[in-house]
Amino acid sequence: MHNVGVDFYPEHWPRERWETYAKQMREAGFSIVRVAEFAWAFMEPEEGRFDFSLFDDALAVLHRHGLKAILGTPTAIPPVWMKLKYPEIMQQEPSGRRTQWGVRKHQCFTSGAYRLLSERVTTAMAEHFRATPNVVGWQTDNEFGTNSCVCGSCQADFRQWARAKHGTLDVLNDAWGTRFWGHLYRSWEEISFPDGHASHNPGHLLDWQRWTSDVQVRFQADQIRILKRTCPSHFVTHNLMGLFQDVNYWELAKDLDFVSWDNYPGSWEQPCVTWHSSLAADLMRGLKRKNFWIMEQTAGPAGWGEFGRNVRPGELGKIAWHQVAHGADATIWFRWRTCTVGREQYWHGLLGHDGEPRRRYREAKDYAAAIKRVETAIEGTTTPARVALVWDYDSLWAVRCQKSFPQADYTANALRWYSAFRALGHDVDVVRSGADLTGYAVVIAPMLHVLPDAVARQLDAFVRAGGCLVADARTGVKDEHDRCHERCLPGLLAPAFGIRIEEYESIVANATYAVAGEAMAGTTWTAQHYADWIIPDGAEVLARYQPWHVRDYAAATRHHHEAGWAWYLGTVPKEDSVHAAIAADVANKAGLTARVVPPAGVEVSTRSGQGRELVFLINHGEEPAEVAVTAGKTELLSGTTTGQTLHLDRFGVAILRW
Ligand code: GLA
Ligand code: ZN
């Protein structure tokens, strides 16, 4: 079943309204509601005294109307009494000041008091609600994110973490390269935090970034242990934030039954293909190689101080279907009714401030009815991609701390490759660096800056076994400790790409280098930001720089092995057409054929399984689109049979049974 529902805050509304709301939710075809994730102050009004009556009553009302519930552990905002009693639970800023209480997510993840009290409230909630009939699962905390506390307890925790990881100071000194500038550590106590993203030692910074993520994973694990022990029949998930950068989601997802995520696309841009939301969805599905839930989805204009644009007529459903096409198995809108008080007054829900069910409510209702009609067909299906894109937090963090060229942007770069393959109609899986690549015909490894030898050998073997590998600028510069490899670039992958990069440079200021295609016959394009001076060493030159000083060097190459192929792009093309051309070449050599090649503005995505093959077509644009398709396929939403072309209205969706 595909659950549809809303995030609901009973504590924001008079009890008399609950009944009406539950009835309206049910009338809209909703089946599930998330509650309680910010309600610690209601559930533990003073230390050790628990009072769950508000939620008992709210859950009973929801239950009477056939609504299931997900409970959030409330640890993203402790009650104010805790801060007064245990001031050390608040994060310490670099200035030494404790963060003021009053927003949320401003507590220290290593504070003993906070960790203990978090475990206690989680235990109390789990014990209290384990038998509540409509409770089906849990969300841990809310959007684990940035951990910027610099308090003494965090520093001590980091030292312990570093000790557990490196074992001896000799190993740590070697890993961090502390011989540079005489940073040698001779006792563990001497180690402190690097100064955020300033000019500190890269190895130290990378380990610190890993630690900031690990303490949140550990904090979550403490809750999961309690929830699993106390409520073995409930699922445990967390609401992740898609392409958010500060947590290693591969690690955070490990302990969850499935991943959920919060999808707020398009509020600040005109309607267009929201590739970032597509890539995020594929990452979310990739984390456990399993479908995911949408725990929060745009329901209206969104913002805290300023808000973005409203969802246009028909867009609400499109946003939801888009995620289903990428593997969402539940759709939960944030939020039910727009709150009249507090910081999120302008973060609009399905209902406005007046609480009346109007257009956005009706569109959510239409979506729920539509998905009901196809949920049996969708059940048990997931995206079966032959193209894998490597998503590596180590590389992302290392590039963020030390960009190499000023415009280096890990995510933007990955998106260029991703959208090029998707635009050709190919599904893409997102995989972890070093993950098993069996079954993939193509591996794209954008800016794989941190390249441990084992991963390089694996990618090399992938090519030699017949795979198609695509990589680009700054590949293989660093080892797992963020030390530069003592090799000519791209290091151990040089034979796979058939190239050598002895020199490289940033393309400064607004300068650009003209590039002329060779194998990409007749095309000229523009290199910007960065140039690898590529010397072909067996590879075929696809394009060459034109300025006199780099005339001898390739900007893009392709290397054919007995079985496999490897492409290398050593610069950032100004024109999207370069990624598009390479992606088309790669797909061609890999023998991939798309079922549907979508026109601009339309996205294709597949879900298959249980002997069913479903091709989703999503029109992200405001203009109707005509899509060339195979005739004779059933379109599930309308029950019609396709001709040679399929008409999609603005924001239109079609699901073809293949
Ligand atoms: C996030 C949070 C929600 C809410 C929304 C809107 O996604 O998880 O609690 O704050 O943003 O701001
Ligand atoms: Zn701290």
XYZ file of C-alpha atoms and ligand atoms in Angstrom:
671
model
C 0.000 0.000 0.000
C 1.131 3.555 -0.678
C 0.442 5.599 2.459
C -0.626 9.180 1.948
C -0.829 11.594 4.842
C 0.310 14.708 6.615
C 2.542 16.017 9.358
C 0.156 17.109 12.049
C 0.721 19.054 15.267
C -2.249 18.487 17.580
C -0.504 20.652 20.186
C -0.963 23.673 17.907
C -4.755 23.492 17.776
C -7.684 23.421 20.181
C -8.802 19.915 20.997
C -12.255 20.644 19.581
C -10.684 20.924 16.117
C -8.993 17.513 16.168
C -12.135 15.640 15.291
C -12.827 17.872 12.284
C -9.259 17.575 11.082
C -9.145 13.800 11.393
C -12.421 13.609 9.484
C -11.100 15.882 6.727
C -7.889 13.874 6.495
C -9.846 10.698 6.107
C -12.130 12.290 3.536
C -9.030 13.244 1.586
C -8.045 9.570 1.464
C -5.172 9.928 3.909
C -4.054 6.933 5.944
C -1.143 8.164 8.039
C -0.077 11.114 10.173
C 3.270 12.019 11.744
C 3.097 13.626 15.182
C 5.056 14.642 18.276
C 8.570 15.314 17.007
C 8.805 18.702 18.733
C 6.611 17.976 21.746
C 9.083 17.112 24.491
C 7.904 20.040 26.627
C 4.364 18.630 26.582
C 5.408 15.065 27.348
C 7.920 15.810 30.132
C 6.703 19.038 31.738
C 9.281 18.707 34.500
C 12.239 16.430 34.817
C 11.194 12.809 35.224
C 7.439 13.489 35.188
C 5.887 12.216 32.004
C 2.477 13.146 30.726
C 1.410 11.671 27.425
C -2.257 12.511 27.745
C -2.321 15.077 24.947
C -0.991 12.529 22.469
C -3.059 9.677 23.887
C -6.128 11.758 23.165
C -4.947 12.954 19.752
C -3.951 9.450 18.683
C -7.336 8.138 19.829
C -9.108 10.685 17.637
C -6.917 9.794 14.665
C -7.523 6.100 15.330
C -11.284 6.540 15.357
C -10.958 7.907 11.847
C -8.755 5.068 10.676
C -5.519 7.037 10.660
C -2.218 5.397 11.541
C 0.554 7.356 13.237
C 4.312 7.762 13.137
C 5.748 9.197 16.337
C 8.810 11.392 16.302
C 11.206 11.196 19.224
C 11.145 14.803 20.443
C 14.848 15.342 20.956
C 15.350 18.096 18.376
C 14.126 20.606 20.939
C 14.463 19.955 24.667
C 12.178 21.783 27.101
C 13.548 25.007 28.536
C 13.794 23.548 32.059
C 16.555 21.288 30.820
C 18.670 24.162 29.626
C 18.197 25.990 32.912
C 19.097 22.943 34.961
C 21.885 21.634 32.723
C 23.280 24.609 30.788
C 25.947 22.373 29.259
C 23.340 20.746 27.009
C 23.462 23.858 24.819
C 26.025 24.053 22.039
C 29.057 26.198 22.634
C 29.986 28.616 19.885
C 33.636 29.299 18.929
C 33.424 32.612 20.829
C 32.869 30.582 24.009
C 29.239 31.679 24.340
C 26.563 29.012 24.798
C 23.919 29.213 22.084
C 20.744 30.809 23.399
C 17.760 28.522 23.868
C 14.755 29.246 21.675
C 15.175 27.893 18.175
C 15.763 24.144 17.923
C 18.560 21.680 17.193
C 20.936 23.743 19.260
C 22.026 21.156 21.760
C 25.312 19.346 22.198
C 25.316 15.724 21.025
C 28.042 14.712 23.475
C 26.507 16.273 26.569
C 25.950 13.472 29.070
C 22.832 15.152 30.453
C 21.288 15.616 27.035
C 22.104 12.074 25.922
C 20.736 10.568 29.128
C 17.568 12.641 29.114
C 17.076 11.872 25.418
C 17.349 8.168 26.106
C 14.956 8.521 29.015
C 12.258 10.321 27.075
C 12.663 7.864 24.192
C 12.281 4.954 26.598
C 9.264 6.519 28.303
C 7.584 7.215 24.967
C 8.353 3.772 23.593
C 6.983 2.057 26.688
C 3.930 4.256 26.755
C 2.975 4.008 23.079
C 4.086 0.496 22.240
C 0.554 -0.847 22.519
C -1.270 2.158 21.099
C -3.171 0.487 18.275
C -2.591 2.991 15.487
C 1.088 3.653 16.132
C 3.046 1.890 13.383
C 6.503 3.405 13.516
C 8.982 6.003 14.665
C 10.982 8.851 13.287
C 14.215 9.461 15.208
C 14.695 13.104 16.174
C 14.260 15.481 13.219
C 16.625 16.161 10.347
C 20.028 15.358 11.805
C 22.241 18.074 10.447
C 25.127 20.326 11.273
C 26.990 19.741 14.497
C 28.987 22.817 15.281
C 29.448 22.599 19.050
C 33.003 23.256 20.237
C 32.530 22.579 23.973
C 35.026 20.703 26.123
C 32.916 17.567 26.096
C 32.879 17.539 22.273
C 36.628 18.106 22.135
C 37.182 15.186 24.500
C 34.836 13.048 22.439
C 36.735 13.920 19.269
C 40.031 12.965 20.908
C 38.585 9.609 21.911
C 37.214 9.091 18.436
C 40.585 9.887 16.894
C 42.281 7.538 19.327
C 39.879 4.717 18.533
C 40.419 5.302 14.839
C 44.180 5.764 14.677
C 45.299 3.749 17.704
C 48.644 5.444 18.229
C 49.864 9.006 17.957
C 52.447 7.919 15.405
C 49.692 6.703 13.131
C 47.642 9.866 13.668
C 50.641 12.146 13.082
C 51.369 10.295 9.884
C 47.732 10.316 8.720
C 47.307 14.035 9.368
C 50.790 14.877 8.123
C 51.558 16.886 11.244
C 55.236 17.134 10.301
C 54.094 20.079 8.217
C 54.440 23.350 10.161
C 55.528 21.344 13.176
C 52.032 20.310 14.246
C 53.278 17.093 15.857
C 51.153 15.726 18.706
C 52.936 14.004 21.524
C 49.922 13.348 23.765
C 46.232 12.878 22.985
C 45.288 15.786 25.234
C 47.050 18.158 22.864
C 44.534 17.486 20.113
C 41.676 19.938 19.688
C 39.217 20.875 16.978
C 40.379 22.426 13.761
C 38.850 25.823 13.260
C 35.808 25.008 11.157
C 36.448 25.545 7.494
C 39.446 27.816 7.994
C 43.002 27.129 6.938
C 43.604 24.128 9.119
C 45.252 20.866 8.249
C 43.149 19.006 5.641
C 43.570 15.570 7.270
C 42.565 16.959 10.648
C 39.589 18.773 9.092
C 38.370 15.672 7.272
C 38.517 13.575 10.433
C 36.727 16.291 12.382
C 33.990 16.429 9.707
C 33.644 12.650 9.933
C 33.386 12.916 13.710
C 30.637 15.578 13.548
C 28.650 13.129 11.470
C 29.498 10.078 13.568
C 28.286 11.604 16.840
C 24.877 12.115 15.262
C 24.839 8.548 13.943
C 25.724 7.409 17.476
C 23.025 9.584 19.011
C 20.488 8.057 16.642
C 21.745 4.523 17.340
C 21.084 5.065 21.063
C 17.450 5.813 20.252
C 17.073 2.990 17.776
C 18.323 0.454 20.310
C 15.611 1.550 22.726
C 12.851 1.653 20.103
C 13.716 -1.758 18.640
C 13.884 -3.377 22.041
C 10.657 -1.861 23.307
C 8.574 -1.769 20.135
C 9.827 -4.650 17.980
C 6.833 -4.506 15.662
C 7.274 -0.814 14.779
C 9.481 0.487 12.004
C 12.143 3.095 12.669
C 13.026 5.729 10.097
C 14.463 9.243 9.992
C 13.679 12.273 7.858
C 16.832 12.987 5.871
C 17.405 16.069 3.747
C 18.343 14.789 0.314
C 21.554 16.410 -0.893
C 22.351 17.925 2.508
C 26.103 17.742 3.054
C 27.014 17.543 6.726
C 25.990 14.003 7.628
C 27.339 10.864 6.020
C 23.956 9.461 5.036
C 25.431 6.065 4.110
C 26.202 5.668 7.806
C 23.054 7.316 9.172
C 20.846 5.061 7.046
C 22.480 1.802 8.111
C 20.508 1.460 11.335
C 17.130 2.436 9.879
C 14.467 0.089 8.572
C 14.046 2.422 5.636
C 14.979 5.970 4.742
C 12.540 8.875 4.627
C 13.283 12.330 3.343
C 11.960 15.873 3.263
C 11.418 17.156 -0.249
C 10.905 20.866 -0.803
C 11.601 21.433 -4.489
C 10.945 24.444 -6.604
C 9.865 27.066 -4.068
C 12.509 29.478 -5.263
C 12.599 28.745 -8.978
C 10.185 28.747 -11.865
C 8.739 25.349 -12.750
C 11.473 23.251 -14.402
C 12.852 19.750 -14.079
C 13.951 19.677 -10.455
C 17.042 17.540 -11.063
C 18.339 18.130 -7.544
C 15.166 16.553 -6.221
C 15.567 13.618 -8.625
C 19.189 13.043 -7.650
C 18.268 13.374 -3.984
C 15.552 10.756 -4.420
C 17.967 8.383 -6.128
C 20.494 8.935 -3.343
C 17.789 8.248 -0.747
C 16.864 5.025 -2.558
C 20.532 4.137 -2.919
C 21.320 4.445 0.788
C 19.740 1.089 1.543
C 19.055 0.008 -2.036
C 15.467 0.171 -0.978
C 12.470 2.398 -1.630
C 11.946 5.343 0.686
C 9.186 7.481 2.178
C 8.567 11.158 1.756
C 8.134 12.371 5.332
C 7.677 16.043 4.476
C 6.618 17.368 1.103
C 5.997 20.911 -0.096
C 2.362 21.833 0.366
C 2.452 25.566 -0.348
C 4.649 28.664 -0.168
C 7.556 27.864 2.131
C 9.925 29.980 4.170
C 10.613 31.275 7.652
C 11.018 35.003 7.148
C 10.363 35.200 3.439
C 8.409 32.641 1.507
C 8.809 31.379 -2.048
C 6.227 30.797 -4.719
C 3.021 28.865 -4.275
C 2.485 25.463 -5.870
C 0.593 26.199 -9.066
C -2.627 24.408 -9.919
C -1.740 20.786 -10.630
C 1.797 21.044 -9.294
C 1.197 19.500 -5.870
C 0.365 16.125 -7.390
C 3.235 16.377 -9.872
C 5.725 16.847 -7.032
C 4.359 13.770 -5.297
C 4.288 11.568 -8.416
C 7.837 12.644 -9.223
C 9.031 11.036 -6.012
C 6.919 7.943 -6.545
C 8.569 7.583 -9.947
C 11.933 7.505 -8.155
C 10.891 4.984 -5.506
C 8.788 6.754 -2.865
C 6.416 4.347 -1.135
C 4.619 6.963 0.958
C 3.680 10.617 0.530
C 3.339 12.805 3.608
C 2.731 16.514 3.199
C 4.248 19.113 5.458
C 2.051 20.264 7.031
C -1.656 19.901 7.617
C -2.667 23.431 8.586
C -0.427 26.508 8.434
C 0.445 27.531 11.980
C -0.684 30.941 13.140
C 2.173 31.339 15.615
C 5.878 30.657 15.857
C 8.778 30.759 13.435
C 6.981 28.750 10.751
C 3.918 30.960 10.328
C 4.843 31.338 6.657
C 5.650 27.701 5.970
C 2.313 26.910 4.412
C 0.499 23.643 4.789
C -2.350 22.090 2.840
C -4.746 24.293 4.790
C -4.045 27.995 5.189
C -4.210 30.097 8.341
C -7.991 30.072 8.150
C -8.073 26.294 8.466
C -10.485 25.796 5.584
C -9.887 22.942 3.141
C -9.372 24.697 -0.189
C -7.470 24.137 -3.439
C -4.291 22.591 -2.074
C -6.328 20.245 0.099
C -8.432 19.256 -2.916
C -5.353 18.577 -5.019
C -3.884 16.396 -2.272
C -7.205 14.568 -2.153
C -7.166 14.035 -5.935
C -3.634 12.683 -5.709
C -4.607 10.256 -2.928
C -7.507 9.003 -5.043
C -5.295 8.605 -8.115
C -2.588 6.691 -6.325
C -5.197 4.401 -4.793
C -6.143 3.332 -8.331
C -2.581 2.280 -9.185
C -1.130 1.275 -5.832
C -1.418 -2.439 -6.521
C 0.523 -2.013 -9.747
C 3.218 0.028 -7.993
C 3.509 -2.223 -4.930
C 6.783 -4.117 -4.779
C 8.425 -2.257 -7.655
C 11.621 -0.224 -7.587
C 13.983 1.495 -10.005
C 16.211 -0.942 -11.905
C 19.138 1.201 -13.088
C 22.114 0.093 -15.212
C 23.876 3.399 -14.583
C 25.453 4.035 -11.174
C 26.636 7.395 -9.890
C 29.158 7.345 -7.034
C 28.272 9.673 -4.150
C 31.156 10.103 -1.730
C 30.995 12.273 1.389
C 34.777 12.081 1.876
C 35.338 13.639 -1.540
C 32.564 16.157 -0.983
C 34.028 17.209 2.386
C 37.630 17.244 1.176
C 36.675 19.476 -1.754
C 34.619 21.701 0.502
C 37.577 22.241 2.855
C 40.030 22.781 0.029
C 38.349 23.517 -3.233
C 41.305 23.243 -5.605
C 39.722 25.603 -8.119
C 37.501 28.349 -6.717
C 34.296 27.233 -8.425
C 34.636 23.546 -7.491
C 31.235 22.302 -6.388
C 30.839 18.595 -5.783
C 27.043 18.573 -5.942
C 26.709 20.842 -8.974
C 29.243 18.704 -10.792
C 27.437 15.468 -9.960
C 24.181 17.054 -11.108
C 25.649 17.817 -14.544
C 26.405 14.148 -15.166
C 23.252 12.953 -13.517
C 20.913 15.161 -15.515
C 22.742 14.323 -18.758
C 22.013 10.607 -18.332
C 18.497 11.149 -17.044
C 17.701 13.517 -19.909
C 18.468 10.658 -22.286
C 15.887 8.545 -20.490
C 18.237 6.360 -18.434
C 17.564 5.472 -14.820
C 20.400 6.150 -12.393
C 21.235 4.517 -9.075
C 23.391 6.314 -6.554
C 26.063 4.117 -4.952
C 28.690 4.483 -2.277
C 32.360 4.685 -3.196
C 33.667 1.122 -3.060
C 30.189 -0.438 -3.357
C 29.627 -3.639 -5.296
C 29.148 -2.670 -8.940
C 27.724 -5.940 -10.182
C 24.904 -5.387 -12.612
C 25.898 -1.878 -13.664
C 26.954 -1.185 -17.222
C 28.025 2.386 -16.512
C 29.674 3.960 -13.477
C 29.902 7.745 -13.242
C 32.349 8.870 -10.568
C 32.110 12.667 -10.468
C 34.948 14.450 -8.704
C 36.105 11.304 -6.910
C 38.751 13.356 -5.219
C 39.404 10.988 -2.328
C 40.377 7.726 -3.947
C 41.630 4.962 -1.674
C 43.753 2.428 -3.569
C 41.204 -0.329 -3.049
C 38.511 1.756 -4.767
C 40.868 2.641 -7.642
C 41.630 -1.044 -8.171
C 37.949 -1.887 -8.103
C 37.099 0.769 -10.719
C 40.009 -0.369 -12.853
C 38.742 -3.944 -12.662
C 35.247 -2.738 -13.561
C 36.551 -1.278 -16.827
C 38.633 -4.328 -17.649
C 35.614 -6.540 -17.080
C 33.712 -4.597 -19.742
C 32.231 -1.682 -17.802
C 32.015 1.940 -18.901
C 33.617 4.364 -16.448
C 33.232 8.135 -16.521
C 35.298 10.510 -14.372
C 36.398 14.097 -14.361
C 38.615 16.799 -12.931
C 40.343 16.227 -9.575
C 39.843 12.463 -9.623
C 42.182 10.504 -7.404
C 44.107 13.409 -5.946
C 43.840 12.309 -2.305
C 44.057 9.160 -0.229
C 41.613 8.304 2.557
C 43.489 10.579 4.984
C 43.272 13.540 2.605
C 46.972 13.271 1.770
C 47.971 13.772 -1.863
C 48.865 10.506 -3.534
C 52.512 10.385 -4.558
C 51.525 9.675 -8.131
C 50.959 11.364 -11.407
C 47.205 11.924 -11.828
C 44.814 10.188 -12.081
C 46.950 7.820 -10.041
C 46.092 4.161 -10.126
C 43.367 4.953 -12.652
C 45.850 6.275 -15.236
C 45.926 2.952 -17.116
C 42.141 2.663 -17.078
C 41.755 6.105 -18.670
C 44.880 5.771 -20.795
C 46.030 9.241 -19.782
C 48.628 11.083 -17.703
C 48.086 14.455 -16.070
C 51.461 15.907 -15.156
C 50.183 19.471 -14.799
C 46.909 21.248 -14.203
C 45.649 24.720 -13.343
C 42.652 26.850 -12.452
C 41.285 28.898 -15.330
C 41.387 32.219 -13.577
C 38.936 35.088 -13.256
C 36.459 35.131 -16.111
C 38.872 33.600 -18.598
C 37.823 30.638 -20.701
C 39.725 28.344 -23.048
C 38.302 27.438 -26.411
C 38.138 23.705 -26.961
C 37.830 21.945 -30.295
C 36.381 18.504 -30.685
C 38.294 15.826 -32.529
C 36.337 12.621 -32.130
C 33.419 14.836 -31.068
C 33.704 15.995 -34.633
C 33.054 19.550 -35.550
C 32.106 20.763 -32.117
C 33.765 23.600 -30.352
C 33.038 24.437 -26.788
C 34.323 26.417 -23.846
C 36.417 25.274 -20.900
C 36.040 27.232 -17.700
C 37.178 27.096 -14.067
C 39.816 24.367 -14.346
C 42.035 22.560 -16.831
C 43.770 19.223 -16.520
C 46.607 19.214 -19.048
C 45.877 15.720 -20.270
C 48.525 13.705 -22.091
C 46.935 10.771 -23.898
C 48.705 7.542 -23.093
C 46.688 5.148 -25.177
C 43.438 7.108 -24.987
C 41.755 8.739 -27.926
C 41.473 12.542 -27.741
C 37.871 13.688 -27.810
C 38.661 17.376 -27.571
C 41.725 19.577 -27.339
C 42.355 22.993 -25.742
C 43.034 25.782 -28.257
C 45.123 28.467 -26.442
C 48.823 28.225 -27.364
C 50.067 27.166 -23.948
C 47.759 24.161 -23.684
C 47.442 23.271 -27.364
C 49.266 19.998 -26.872
C 46.849 18.755 -24.272
C 43.513 17.025 -24.350
C 40.476 18.345 -22.471
C 38.489 15.130 -22.826
C 39.481 11.580 -23.689
C 38.080 8.118 -24.236
C 39.970 4.892 -23.796
C 38.909 1.586 -25.245
C 40.059 -1.583 -23.560
C 39.457 -5.022 -24.901
C 36.083 -5.029 -23.286
C 35.410 -1.804 -21.394
C 35.632 1.922 -21.979
C 36.743 4.872 -19.872
C 35.987 8.578 -20.419
C 37.780 11.431 -18.732
C 36.706 15.070 -18.812
C 39.450 17.335 -17.489
C 37.625 20.623 -17.311
C 34.252 22.226 -16.571
C 32.490 22.896 -19.874
C 30.398 26.004 -20.018
C 27.903 24.330 -22.335
C 25.646 21.513 -21.100
C 26.006 19.950 -24.528
C 29.390 18.440 -23.613
C 28.062 16.306 -20.788
C 25.116 15.459 -23.007
C 27.380 14.335 -25.856
C 29.605 12.249 -23.601
C 26.591 10.689 -21.878
C 25.121 9.745 -25.265
C 28.417 8.201 -26.326
C 28.709 6.280 -23.065
C 25.159 4.965 -23.288
C 25.766 3.927 -26.851
C 28.983 2.035 -26.062
C 27.332 0.452 -23.038
C 24.486 -0.715 -25.242
C 21.840 1.051 -23.177
C 18.606 1.905 -24.916
C 16.033 4.097 -23.260
C 12.413 3.066 -23.556
C 11.387 6.665 -23.919
C 13.639 9.592 -24.814
C 11.856 12.519 -23.201
C 11.567 16.015 -24.643
C 13.063 18.839 -22.562
C 11.041 19.434 -19.416
C 9.779 15.855 -19.203
C 11.420 13.216 -17.066
C 11.292 9.458 -17.504
C 11.770 7.007 -14.679
C 11.133 3.306 -14.340
C 9.855 1.108 -11.549
C 9.877 -2.614 -12.036
C 9.438 -5.823 -10.097
C 6.801 -8.509 -9.555
C 6.857 -9.089 -13.296
C 5.752 -5.509 -13.937
C 7.583 -2.764 -15.770
C 6.210 0.745 -15.229
C 7.514 3.777 -17.084
C 6.669 7.086 -15.391
C 6.547 10.244 -17.470
C 6.498 13.493 -15.523
C 6.011 16.846 -17.189
C 7.760 19.318 -14.895
C 6.859 22.241 -17.096
C 3.911 24.573 -17.502
C 3.527 23.866 -21.203
C 1.843 20.704 -22.428
C 4.263 18.184 -23.958
C 4.057 15.560 -26.663
C 6.199 12.511 -25.985
C 7.109 9.895 -28.581
C 6.289 6.492 -27.088
C 5.746 2.923 -28.198
C 2.174 2.367 -29.277
C -0.075 -0.144 -27.595
C 0.980 0.395 -23.975
C -1.591 0.846 -21.243
C -1.516 4.158 -19.417
C -2.541 3.251 -15.901
C -3.967 6.544 -14.643
C -6.391 6.999 -17.531
C -6.762 3.366 -18.536
C -6.150 4.320 -22.168
C -3.840 2.700 -24.705
C -0.972 4.679 -26.205
C -0.564 5.675 -29.829
C 2.769 6.886 -31.264
C 2.729 10.012 -29.148
C 1.452 10.707 -25.711
C 0.078 14.058 -24.657
C 0.997 15.352 -21.219
C -0.784 18.389 -19.823
C 1.206 20.937 -17.864
C 2.460 19.112 -14.753
C 0.990 16.008 -16.352
C 1.875 12.488 -15.262
C 1.551 9.205 -17.113
C 2.423 5.668 -16.049
C 2.932 3.280 -18.935
C 2.799 -0.425 -18.339
C 5.598 -1.771 -20.500
C 12.103 20.907 8.007
C 11.674 20.331 9.318
C 10.285 20.674 9.683
C 9.949 22.078 9.324
C 10.213 22.315 7.872
C 9.868 23.722 7.467
O 12.024 20.078 6.943
O 11.862 18.964 9.422
O 10.145 20.507 11.061
O 10.716 22.913 10.095
O 11.559 22.117 7.639
O 10.758 24.656 7.978
Zn 29.463 20.011 22.772
